[in-house]
């Protein structure tokens, strides 16, 4: 029968034999120094030694089994690689740069269309539209005030309009509808799908047909590249179809939550939940220490192939002519205007002959930017440019002897009145 000191050394030696790492040796000693239940177990051993040698040997054997169950280190988890190794993927002609997770967009082939030629400028309509009437301005103001819970509508209804000044402005917008393509290796669990890699050369990324949406509508499509599919062992479970359980680190059991690993409830009462073992079977893996591999769904093999991502994007930029009314330009982005000019073709030419030179300059700059920027990484399918006339009216009015202003703008007759004279402080209870 071992005394207390010898039992401690034997326990430490037992743990050292289980694992030769320094961390386990340190953990075993710390468990002895910091766990009072170990001292309690050793006291039980010493106390029972005085009664019977036979009983002592039995208790010693049981206690050693309990200690081994309590402190047997769980098997180290083998999570497997987080990503498939590079050698898992074949070298496919035309797709040598394809990687897991995808890369950048592939450059398109040279355009099959001729470069755009200068076209006549837009017809010269009446570039100014009449200012809104006083009645329209007042109705818009009343509607604005009634939509605000903390605004008194008296200034809108009773204010006297003294002046209305038009600050109509232009908005030029260029839209470039593009198609871009990228490839990436991907995999799915293998269920007997056909593997066609190397049966013949796969088509190039830009040779695979894709159904494009309507012009200027964003969309996305995933296409499996033909003749790139092959069967590989699962990189997560190494083809074993199972992987260590994360809850118990592959041990199949965990410390008993009732007795906290001691094997006893109160005093010498053996824990009935774990039957005195100090550990219980893992409920997640049912004591097996492993579970079905999530990557391959327990098949052990993967079908590996190249996915082609086709993305259609409407890239839009706008320019609004500065106006000196005092209304912030960001307000105009929320409204529409009267369309004066529209041009849509494969590639547009900058606007020519428009009365406002800033619009002409903006058109030249944006057309050059779009055609230079998007033709490098995508295929331009269509461009569209428009010019709108946005009505802006500055209204001056008086209320209770003081002068105030507000703005009515856009086809929707939106109102901006930052300094509305009759507001109250309200709170939501």
CSV table of C-alpha atoms in Angstrom, one decimal:
chain,number,residue,atom,x,y,z
A,1,UNK,CA,0.0,0.0,0.0
A,2,UNK,CA,1.3,3.4,-1.0
A,3,UNK,CA,1.5,6.3,1.5
A,4,UNK,CA,0.3,9.7,0.5
A,5,UNK,CA,3.6,11.0,-0.8
A,6,UNK,CA,4.3,7.8,-2.8
A,7,UNK,CA,0.7,7.9,-4.2
A,8,UNK,CA,1.3,11.4,-5.4
A,9,UNK,CA,4.6,10.4,-7.1
A,10,UNK,CA,2.9,7.4,-8.7
A,11,UNK,CA,0.1,9.5,-10.0
A,12,UNK,CA,2.5,12.0,-11.5
A,13,UNK,CA,4.5,9.1,-13.0
A,14,UNK,CA,1.3,7.6,-14.5
A,15,UNK,CA,0.4,10.9,-16.1
A,16,UNK,CA,4.0,11.3,-17.4
A,17,UNK,CA,3.7,7.9,-19.0
A,18,UNK,CA,0.5,8.8,-20.7
A,19,UNK,CA,2.0,11.9,-22.3
A,20,UNK,CA,5.7,12.9,-22.5
A,21,UNK,CA,5.0,16.6,-23.0
A,22,UNK,CA,6.1,19.1,-20.4
A,23,UNK,CA,2.6,20.6,-20.3
A,24,UNK,CA,1.1,17.3,-19.0
A,25,UNK,CA,3.8,16.9,-16.4
A,26,UNK,CA,3.1,20.4,-15.2
A,27,UNK,CA,-0.7,19.9,-15.3
A,28,UNK,CA,-0.5,16.7,-13.2
A,29,UNK,CA,1.5,18.4,-10.4
A,30,UNK,CA,-0.8,21.4,-10.5
A,31,UNK,CA,-3.8,19.1,-10.2
A,32,UNK,CA,-2.3,17.6,-7.1
A,33,UNK,CA,-1.4,20.9,-5.6
A,34,UNK,CA,-4.7,22.7,-6.4
A,35,UNK,CA,-7.4,20.0,-6.2
A,36,UNK,CA,-8.6,19.2,-2.7
A,37,UNK,CA,-10.4,16.1,-3.9
A,38,UNK,CA,-7.1,14.4,-4.5
A,39,UNK,CA,-6.1,14.9,-0.9
A,40,UNK,CA,-9.5,13.5,0.1
A,41,UNK,CA,-8.9,10.4,-2.0
A,42,UNK,CA,-5.5,9.9,-0.5
A,43,UNK,CA,-6.9,10.3,3.0
A,44,UNK,CA,-9.4,7.6,2.2
A,45,UNK,CA,-6.6,5.3,1.1
A,46,UNK,CA,-4.5,6.0,4.2
A,47,UNK,CA,-7.5,5.5,6.5
A,48,UNK,CA,-8.6,2.2,5.0
A,49,UNK,CA,-5.0,0.9,5.0
A,50,UNK,CA,-5.3,0.4,8.8
A,51,UNK,CA,-8.4,-1.9,8.5
A,52,UNK,CA,-7.4,-4.7,6.1
A,53,UNK,CA,-4.5,-5.3,3.8
A,54,UNK,CA,-6.9,-7.1,1.4
A,55,UNK,CA,-9.4,-4.2,1.5
A,56,UNK,CA,-6.5,-1.8,1.1
A,57,UNK,CA,-5.3,-3.5,-2.0
A,58,UNK,CA,-8.8,-3.5,-3.5
A,59,UNK,CA,-9.3,0.2,-2.6
A,60,UNK,CA,-5.9,1.0,-4.0
A,61,UNK,CA,-6.8,-0.7,-7.3
A,62,UNK,CA,-10.2,1.0,-7.5
A,63,UNK,CA,-8.7,4.4,-6.6
A,64,UNK,CA,-6.0,4.1,-9.2
A,65,UNK,CA,-8.7,3.3,-11.7
A,66,UNK,CA,-10.6,6.3,-10.6
A,67,UNK,CA,-7.6,8.5,-10.8
A,68,UNK,CA,-6.8,7.2,-14.2
A,69,UNK,CA,-10.3,7.9,-15.3
A,70,UNK,CA,-10.3,11.3,-13.7
A,71,UNK,CA,-7.0,12.5,-15.2
A,72,UNK,CA,-6.6,10.4,-18.4
A,73,UNK,CA,-5.8,13.2,-20.9
A,74,UNK,CA,-8.2,13.4,-23.8
A,75,UNK,CA,-6.8,12.5,-27.1
A,76,UNK,CA,-5.5,15.5,-28.9
A,77,UNK,CA,-8.0,16.7,-31.5
A,78,UNK,CA,-7.0,16.4,-35.1
A,79,UNK,CA,-9.0,19.1,-36.8
A,80,UNK,CA,-7.4,18.5,-40.2
A,81,UNK,CA,-6.3,21.2,-42.6
A,82,UNK,CA,-8.5,24.3,-42.7
A,83,UNK,CA,-8.2,24.4,-46.5
A,84,UNK,CA,-7.4,21.7,-49.1
A,85,UNK,CA,-3.7,21.4,-49.9
A,86,UNK,CA,-2.5,22.8,-53.2
A,87,UNK,CA,-1.6,19.4,-54.5
A,88,UNK,CA,-5.2,18.3,-54.3
A,89,UNK,CA,-6.0,20.2,-57.5
A,90,UNK,CA,-5.0,19.1,-60.9
A,91,UNK,CA,-3.3,21.4,-63.5
A,92,UNK,CA,-6.1,22.0,-66.0
A,93,UNK,CA,-5.1,23.6,-69.4
A,94,UNK,CA,-6.4,27.2,-69.5
A,95,UNK,CA,-7.0,27.3,-65.8
A,96,UNK,CA,-3.5,27.1,-64.4
A,97,UNK,CA,-3.9,30.1,-62.1
A,98,UNK,CA,-7.2,28.9,-60.5
A,99,UNK,CA,-6.9,28.6,-56.7
A,100,UNK,CA,-9.2,27.6,-53.9
A,101,UNK,CA,-11.3,30.6,-52.8
A,102,UNK,CA,-11.0,32.2,-56.2
A,103,UNK,CA,-8.8,34.9,-57.5
A,104,UNK,CA,-9.2,38.1,-59.5
A,105,UNK,CA,-11.4,38.6,-62.5
A,106,UNK,CA,-10.1,37.2,-65.8
A,107,UNK,CA,-9.3,39.6,-68.6
A,108,UNK,CA,-11.8,39.4,-71.4
A,109,UNK,CA,-10.8,38.7,-75.0
A,110,UNK,CA,-10.5,41.6,-77.4
A,111,UNK,CA,-13.8,43.2,-78.3
A,112,UNK,CA,-15.4,42.0,-81.6
A,113,UNK,CA,-17.1,45.4,-82.1
A,114,UNK,CA,-15.5,48.4,-83.8
A,115,UNK,CA,-14.7,51.5,-81.8
A,116,UNK,CA,-17.5,54.0,-81.4
A,117,UNK,CA,-17.6,56.9,-83.8
A,118,UNK,CA,-18.7,60.4,-82.9
A,119,UNK,CA,-22.4,60.9,-83.2
A,120,UNK,CA,-24.3,64.2,-83.5
A,121,UNK,CA,-25.1,66.0,-80.2
A,122,UNK,CA,-28.6,65.9,-78.8
A,123,UNK,CA,-31.4,68.0,-80.4
A,124,UNK,CA,-31.6,71.5,-78.9
A,125,UNK,CA,-34.9,71.5,-76.9
A,126,UNK,CA,-36.0,74.3,-74.6
A,127,UNK,CA,-33.4,73.9,-71.9
A,128,UNK,CA,-35.3,75.7,-69.2
A,129,UNK,CA,-38.7,74.7,-67.8
A,130,UNK,CA,-41.2,77.0,-66.2
A,131,UNK,CA,-40.9,77.6,-62.5
A,132,UNK,CA,-43.5,76.0,-60.4
A,133,UNK,CA,-46.6,78.0,-59.4
A,134,UNK,CA,-47.1,79.6,-56.0
A,135,UNK,CA,-49.9,77.2,-55.3
A,136,UNK,CA,-47.8,74.2,-56.0
A,137,UNK,CA,-45.0,75.5,-53.8
A,138,UNK,CA,-47.5,76.1,-50.9
A,139,UNK,CA,-49.1,72.6,-51.3
A,140,UNK,CA,-45.7,71.0,-51.2
A,141,UNK,CA,-44.7,73.0,-48.1
A,142,UNK,CA,-47.9,72.0,-46.3
A,143,UNK,CA,-47.4,68.4,-47.1
A,144,UNK,CA,-43.9,68.6,-45.9
A,145,UNK,CA,-44.9,70.1,-42.5
A,146,UNK,CA,-47.7,67.6,-42.0
A,147,UNK,CA,-45.3,64.7,-42.4
A,148,UNK,CA,-43.2,65.9,-39.4
A,149,UNK,CA,-44.6,65.0,-36.0
A,150,UNK,CA,-42.9,67.9,-34.3
A,151,UNK,CA,-43.7,70.6,-36.9
A,152,UNK,CA,-46.6,73.1,-36.5
A,153,UNK,CA,-48.2,73.6,-39.9
A,154,UNK,CA,-49.0,77.3,-39.3
A,155,UNK,CA,-46.0,78.7,-41.1
A,156,UNK,CA,-46.7,76.5,-44.2
A,157,UNK,CA,-50.4,77.5,-44.2
A,158,UNK,CA,-50.3,81.1,-43.1
A,159,UNK,CA,-46.8,82.2,-44.3
A,160,UNK,CA,-46.8,84.9,-47.0
A,161,UNK,CA,-44.7,84.0,-50.1
A,162,UNK,CA,-42.7,87.1,-51.1
A,163,UNK,CA,-40.4,85.7,-53.8
A,164,UNK,CA,-39.8,82.5,-55.9
A,165,UNK,CA,-36.5,82.1,-57.7
A,166,UNK,CA,-35.6,79.2,-60.1
A,167,UNK,CA,-32.2,77.5,-59.8
A,168,UNK,CA,-32.8,74.6,-62.2
A,169,UNK,CA,-29.8,72.4,-62.7
A,170,UNK,CA,-28.5,69.5,-64.9
A,171,UNK,CA,-27.6,66.0,-64.0
A,172,UNK,CA,-25.5,63.9,-66.3
A,173,UNK,CA,-25.4,60.1,-65.6
A,174,UNK,CA,-23.3,57.4,-67.3
A,175,UNK,CA,-24.0,53.7,-66.8
A,176,UNK,CA,-21.7,51.0,-68.0
A,177,UNK,CA,-23.1,47.5,-68.0
A,178,UNK,CA,-20.3,44.9,-67.7
A,179,UNK,CA,-19.8,41.2,-67.5
A,180,UNK,CA,-16.9,39.8,-65.5
A,181,UNK,CA,-15.7,36.2,-65.0
A,182,UNK,CA,-13.7,34.5,-62.3
A,183,UNK,CA,-12.9,30.9,-61.5
A,184,UNK,CA,-12.2,28.9,-58.3
A,185,UNK,CA,-11.7,25.3,-57.3
A,186,UNK,CA,-14.6,23.9,-55.2
A,187,UNK,CA,-15.7,20.5,-53.9
A,188,UNK,CA,-18.8,18.6,-52.9
A,189,UNK,CA,-19.2,15.2,-51.2
A,190,UNK,CA,-18.8,12.4,-53.7
A,191,UNK,CA,-22.0,10.4,-54.3
A,192,UNK,CA,-21.0,8.7,-57.5
A,193,UNK,CA,-21.2,11.8,-59.8
A,194,UNK,CA,-19.3,11.4,-63.1
A,195,UNK,CA,-15.7,12.5,-63.1
A,196,UNK,CA,-14.8,13.9,-66.5
A,197,UNK,CA,-11.4,15.5,-66.0
A,198,UNK,CA,-8.9,15.0,-68.8
A,199,UNK,CA,-11.4,13.2,-71.0
A,200,UNK,CA,-11.1,16.3,-73.3
A,201,UNK,CA,-9.9,19.9,-73.0
A,202,UNK,CA,-12.2,22.1,-71.1
A,203,UNK,CA,-13.6,25.3,-72.8
A,204,UNK,CA,-12.0,28.6,-71.9
A,205,UNK,CA,-13.5,30.8,-69.2
A,206,UNK,CA,-14.9,33.2,-71.8
A,207,UNK,CA,-16.0,30.5,-74.2
A,208,UNK,CA,-18.6,29.0,-71.8
A,209,UNK,CA,-22.1,30.3,-72.7
A,210,UNK,CA,-24.0,32.2,-70.0
A,211,UNK,CA,-27.5,33.7,-70.1
A,212,UNK,CA,-27.2,37.4,-69.6
A,213,UNK,CA,-30.0,39.3,-67.9
A,214,UNK,CA,-31.6,42.5,-69.2
A,215,UNK,CA,-29.2,45.4,-69.8
A,216,UNK,CA,-28.4,47.4,-66.7
A,217,UNK,CA,-29.7,44.8,-64.2
A,218,UNK,CA,-27.2,43.2,-61.8
A,219,UNK,CA,-27.1,39.5,-61.7
A,220,UNK,CA,-24.8,36.5,-60.9
A,221,UNK,CA,-24.5,33.0,-62.2
A,222,UNK,CA,-22.4,30.0,-61.1
A,223,UNK,CA,-21.4,27.5,-63.9
A,224,UNK,CA,-19.6,24.2,-63.4
A,225,UNK,CA,-16.7,24.1,-65.9
A,226,UNK,CA,-17.0,20.9,-68.0
A,227,UNK,CA,-14.1,18.4,-68.0
A,228,UNK,CA,-12.6,19.5,-64.7
A,229,UNK,CA,-14.2,17.1,-62.3
A,230,UNK,CA,-12.1,14.5,-60.4
A,231,UNK,CA,-12.5,12.4,-57.3
A,232,UNK,CA,-10.1,13.0,-54.4
A,233,UNK,CA,-9.8,11.8,-50.8
A,234,UNK,CA,-11.3,14.2,-48.3
A,235,UNK,CA,-8.6,16.5,-46.9
A,236,UNK,CA,-10.3,17.0,-43.6
A,237,UNK,CA,-10.7,13.3,-42.5
A,238,UNK,CA,-7.9,12.0,-44.8
A,239,UNK,CA,-10.4,9.7,-46.4
A,240,UNK,CA,-11.5,8.1,-43.1
A,241,UNK,CA,-15.0,9.4,-43.3
A,242,UNK,CA,-14.9,10.4,-39.6
A,243,UNK,CA,-13.1,13.0,-37.6
A,244,UNK,CA,-12.4,13.4,-33.8
A,245,UNK,CA,-15.3,14.8,-31.8
A,246,UNK,CA,-14.6,18.3,-30.7
A,247,UNK,CA,-16.6,18.1,-27.5
A,248,UNK,CA,-14.5,15.4,-25.9
A,249,UNK,CA,-11.3,16.0,-28.1
A,250,UNK,CA,-11.6,12.4,-29.4
A,251,UNK,CA,-11.6,10.7,-25.9
A,252,UNK,CA,-15.2,9.5,-26.0
A,253,UNK,CA,-15.8,10.7,-22.4
A,254,UNK,CA,-15.7,13.8,-20.3
A,255,UNK,CA,-15.4,14.7,-16.7
A,256,UNK,CA,-18.7,13.9,-14.8
A,257,UNK,CA,-20.6,17.0,-14.2
A,258,UNK,CA,-22.3,15.7,-11.1
A,259,UNK,CA,-19.2,14.8,-9.1
A,260,UNK,CA,-16.8,17.0,-11.0
A,261,UNK,CA,-14.6,14.1,-11.7
A,262,UNK,CA,-14.1,12.9,-8.1
A,263,UNK,CA,-16.3,9.8,-8.4
A,264,UNK,CA,-18.0,10.6,-5.0
A,265,UNK,CA,-21.0,12.7,-4.2
A,266,UNK,CA,-20.7,13.3,-0.4
A,267,UNK,CA,-18.1,11.7,1.8
A,268,UNK,CA,-17.8,8.0,0.7
A,269,UNK,CA,-21.0,8.0,-1.4
A,270,UNK,CA,-20.0,6.8,-4.8
A,271,UNK,CA,-21.4,9.0,-7.6
A,272,UNK,CA,-24.3,7.1,-9.3
A,273,UNK,CA,-24.2,9.2,-12.4
A,274,UNK,CA,-20.8,8.0,-13.5
A,275,UNK,CA,-20.7,4.9,-11.3
A,276,UNK,CA,-17.7,6.2,-9.5
A,277,UNK,CA,-15.6,6.5,-12.7
A,278,UNK,CA,-15.3,10.3,-12.5
A,279,UNK,CA,-16.0,10.5,-16.2
A,280,UNK,CA,-19.1,10.0,-18.4
A,281,UNK,CA,-19.6,9.1,-22.1
A,282,UNK,CA,-19.7,12.1,-24.4
A,283,UNK,CA,-23.2,12.8,-25.5
A,284,UNK,CA,-22.2,14.3,-28.8
A,285,UNK,CA,-20.3,11.3,-30.2
A,286,UNK,CA,-22.0,8.7,-27.9
A,287,UNK,CA,-18.7,7.6,-26.5
A,288,UNK,CA,-17.2,6.8,-29.9
A,289,UNK,CA,-14.7,9.7,-29.8
A,290,UNK,CA,-15.4,10.5,-33.4
A,291,UNK,CA,-18.3,11.6,-35.6
A,292,UNK,CA,-19.1,11.8,-39.3
A,293,UNK,CA,-16.9,14.1,-41.3
A,294,UNK,CA,-18.8,17.3,-42.1
A,295,UNK,CA,-16.7,18.1,-45.2
A,296,UNK,CA,-17.5,14.8,-47.1
A,297,UNK,CA,-20.7,13.9,-45.2
A,298,UNK,CA,-19.1,10.6,-44.2
A,299,UNK,CA,-18.2,9.5,-47.7
A,300,UNK,CA,-14.4,9.9,-47.4
A,301,UNK,CA,-14.2,11.3,-50.9
A,302,UNK,CA,-14.9,14.6,-52.7
A,303,UNK,CA,-15.8,15.6,-56.2
A,304,UNK,CA,-13.4,18.4,-57.0
A,305,UNK,CA,-14.0,20.7,-59.9
A,306,UNK,CA,-13.7,24.3,-61.2
A,307,UNK,CA,-16.6,26.8,-60.7
A,308,UNK,CA,-17.0,29.7,-63.1
A,309,UNK,CA,-18.6,32.8,-61.6
A,310,UNK,CA,-20.2,35.2,-64.1
A,311,UNK,CA,-21.2,38.5,-62.7
A,312,UNK,CA,-23.2,41.3,-64.4
A,313,UNK,CA,-22.9,44.7,-62.9
A,314,UNK,CA,-24.4,48.1,-63.7
A,315,UNK,CA,-21.7,50.7,-62.9
A,316,UNK,CA,-23.1,54.1,-62.6
A,317,UNK,CA,-21.7,57.6,-62.0
A,318,UNK,CA,-23.4,61.0,-62.1
A,319,UNK,CA,-22.4,64.6,-62.2
A,320,UNK,CA,-24.7,67.5,-61.1
A,321,UNK,CA,-24.0,71.0,-62.1
A,322,UNK,CA,-23.3,73.3,-59.2
A,323,UNK,CA,-26.0,75.8,-58.5
A,324,UNK,CA,-25.9,78.8,-56.1
A,325,UNK,CA,-29.3,78.4,-54.4
A,326,UNK,CA,-27.9,77.1,-51.2
A,327,UNK,CA,-29.4,73.6,-51.5
A,328,UNK,CA,-27.0,70.8,-50.9
A,329,UNK,CA,-26.3,68.6,-53.9
A,330,UNK,CA,-26.9,65.4,-51.9
A,331,UNK,CA,-30.6,66.3,-51.7
A,332,UNK,CA,-30.8,66.1,-55.5
A,333,UNK,CA,-29.7,62.4,-55.6
A,334,UNK,CA,-33.0,61.4,-54.1
A,335,UNK,CA,-35.2,63.0,-56.8
A,336,UNK,CA,-35.7,62.6,-60.6
A,337,UNK,CA,-35.8,65.3,-63.2
A,338,UNK,CA,-37.0,65.9,-66.7
A,339,UNK,CA,-35.0,63.7,-69.1
A,340,UNK,CA,-33.6,65.9,-71.9
A,341,UNK,CA,-31.2,63.4,-73.6
A,342,UNK,CA,-30.7,59.6,-73.8
A,343,UNK,CA,-28.1,57.7,-75.7
A,344,UNK,CA,-27.7,53.9,-75.3
A,345,UNK,CA,-25.3,51.7,-77.4
A,346,UNK,CA,-22.5,49.3,-77.1
A,347,UNK,CA,-20.0,52.1,-76.3
A,348,UNK,CA,-21.2,55.7,-76.2
A,349,UNK,CA,-19.3,58.7,-77.4
A,350,UNK,CA,-19.1,61.8,-75.1
A,351,UNK,CA,-21.9,64.3,-75.4
A,352,UNK,CA,-21.2,67.1,-77.9
A,353,UNK,CA,-22.9,70.4,-78.4
A,354,UNK,CA,-24.7,70.7,-75.0
A,355,UNK,CA,-25.1,74.3,-73.9
A,356,UNK,CA,-23.6,73.8,-70.5
A,357,UNK,CA,-19.9,73.2,-71.0
A,358,UNK,CA,-19.5,71.6,-67.6
A,359,UNK,CA,-21.8,68.8,-68.7
A,360,UNK,CA,-19.8,68.3,-71.8
A,361,UNK,CA,-16.6,68.1,-69.8
A,362,UNK,CA,-18.1,65.7,-67.3
A,363,UNK,CA,-19.3,63.4,-70.1
A,364,UNK,CA,-15.8,63.3,-71.7
A,365,UNK,CA,-14.2,62.5,-68.3
A,366,UNK,CA,-16.6,59.8,-67.3
A,367,UNK,CA,-16.7,58.1,-70.7
A,368,UNK,CA,-12.9,57.9,-70.8
A,369,UNK,CA,-12.8,56.7,-67.2
A,370,UNK,CA,-15.4,54.0,-67.6
A,371,UNK,CA,-14.0,52.6,-70.9
A,372,UNK,CA,-10.4,52.6,-69.6
A,373,UNK,CA,-11.4,51.2,-66.2
A,374,UNK,CA,-13.9,48.4,-67.0
A,375,UNK,CA,-12.5,47.1,-70.2
A,376,UNK,CA,-9.4,45.8,-68.4
A,377,UNK,CA,-11.1,43.3,-66.1
A,378,UNK,CA,-14.5,42.9,-67.7
A,379,UNK,CA,-16.4,42.9,-70.9
A,380,UNK,CA,-18.5,46.0,-71.6
A,381,UNK,CA,-21.9,44.9,-72.9
A,382,UNK,CA,-23.8,48.3,-73.1
A,383,UNK,CA,-23.4,51.9,-72.1
A,384,UNK,CA,-26.1,54.5,-71.5
A,385,UNK,CA,-25.9,58.2,-70.8
A,386,UNK,CA,-28.7,60.6,-69.9
A,387,UNK,CA,-29.1,64.3,-69.1
A,388,UNK,CA,-31.8,65.5,-66.8
A,389,UNK,CA,-33.1,68.9,-66.0
A,390,UNK,CA,-33.8,69.0,-62.2
A,391,UNK,CA,-36.2,71.8,-61.1
A,392,UNK,CA,-35.0,73.7,-58.0
A,393,UNK,CA,-37.1,76.6,-56.7
A,394,UNK,CA,-36.0,78.8,-53.8
A,395,UNK,CA,-39.1,80.2,-52.0
A,396,UNK,CA,-38.9,83.2,-49.6
A,397,UNK,CA,-41.8,83.8,-47.2
A,398,UNK,CA,-42.6,85.7,-44.1
A,399,UNK,CA,-44.3,84.5,-40.9
A,400,UNK,CA,-44.9,86.5,-37.8
A,401,UNK,CA,-42.8,89.3,-39.2
A,402,UNK,CA,-39.7,87.2,-39.9
A,403,UNK,CA,-38.3,86.1,-43.3
A,404,UNK,CA,-37.6,82.4,-44.0
A,405,UNK,CA,-36.8,80.3,-47.0
A,406,UNK,CA,-37.4,76.7,-48.2
A,407,UNK,CA,-36.6,74.8,-51.4
A,408,UNK,CA,-38.9,72.8,-53.7
A,409,UNK,CA,-37.0,70.5,-56.0
A,410,UNK,CA,-37.3,67.5,-58.3
A,411,UNK,CA,-40.3,66.1,-60.2
A,412,UNK,CA,-41.5,64.8,-56.8
A,413,UNK,CA,-41.7,68.4,-55.4
A,414,UNK,CA,-39.5,67.5,-52.4
A,415,UNK,CA,-39.1,70.2,-49.8
A,416,UNK,CA,-36.0,71.2,-47.8
A,417,UNK,CA,-36.6,73.6,-44.9
A,418,UNK,CA,-33.7,73.3,-42.4
A,419,UNK,CA,-34.7,76.4,-40.4
A,420,UNK,CA,-38.5,75.7,-40.1
A,421,UNK,CA,-39.7,78.4,-37.6
A,422,UNK,CA,-42.3,76.3,-35.7
A,423,UNK,CA,-40.9,73.1,-34.2
A,424,UNK,CA,-41.4,71.6,-30.8
A,425,UNK,CA,-39.4,69.2,-28.7
A,426,UNK,CA,-41.2,65.9,-28.6
A,427,UNK,CA,-40.1,62.5,-27.2
A,428,UNK,CA,-41.3,59.0,-27.6
A,429,UNK,CA,-42.5,57.5,-24.3
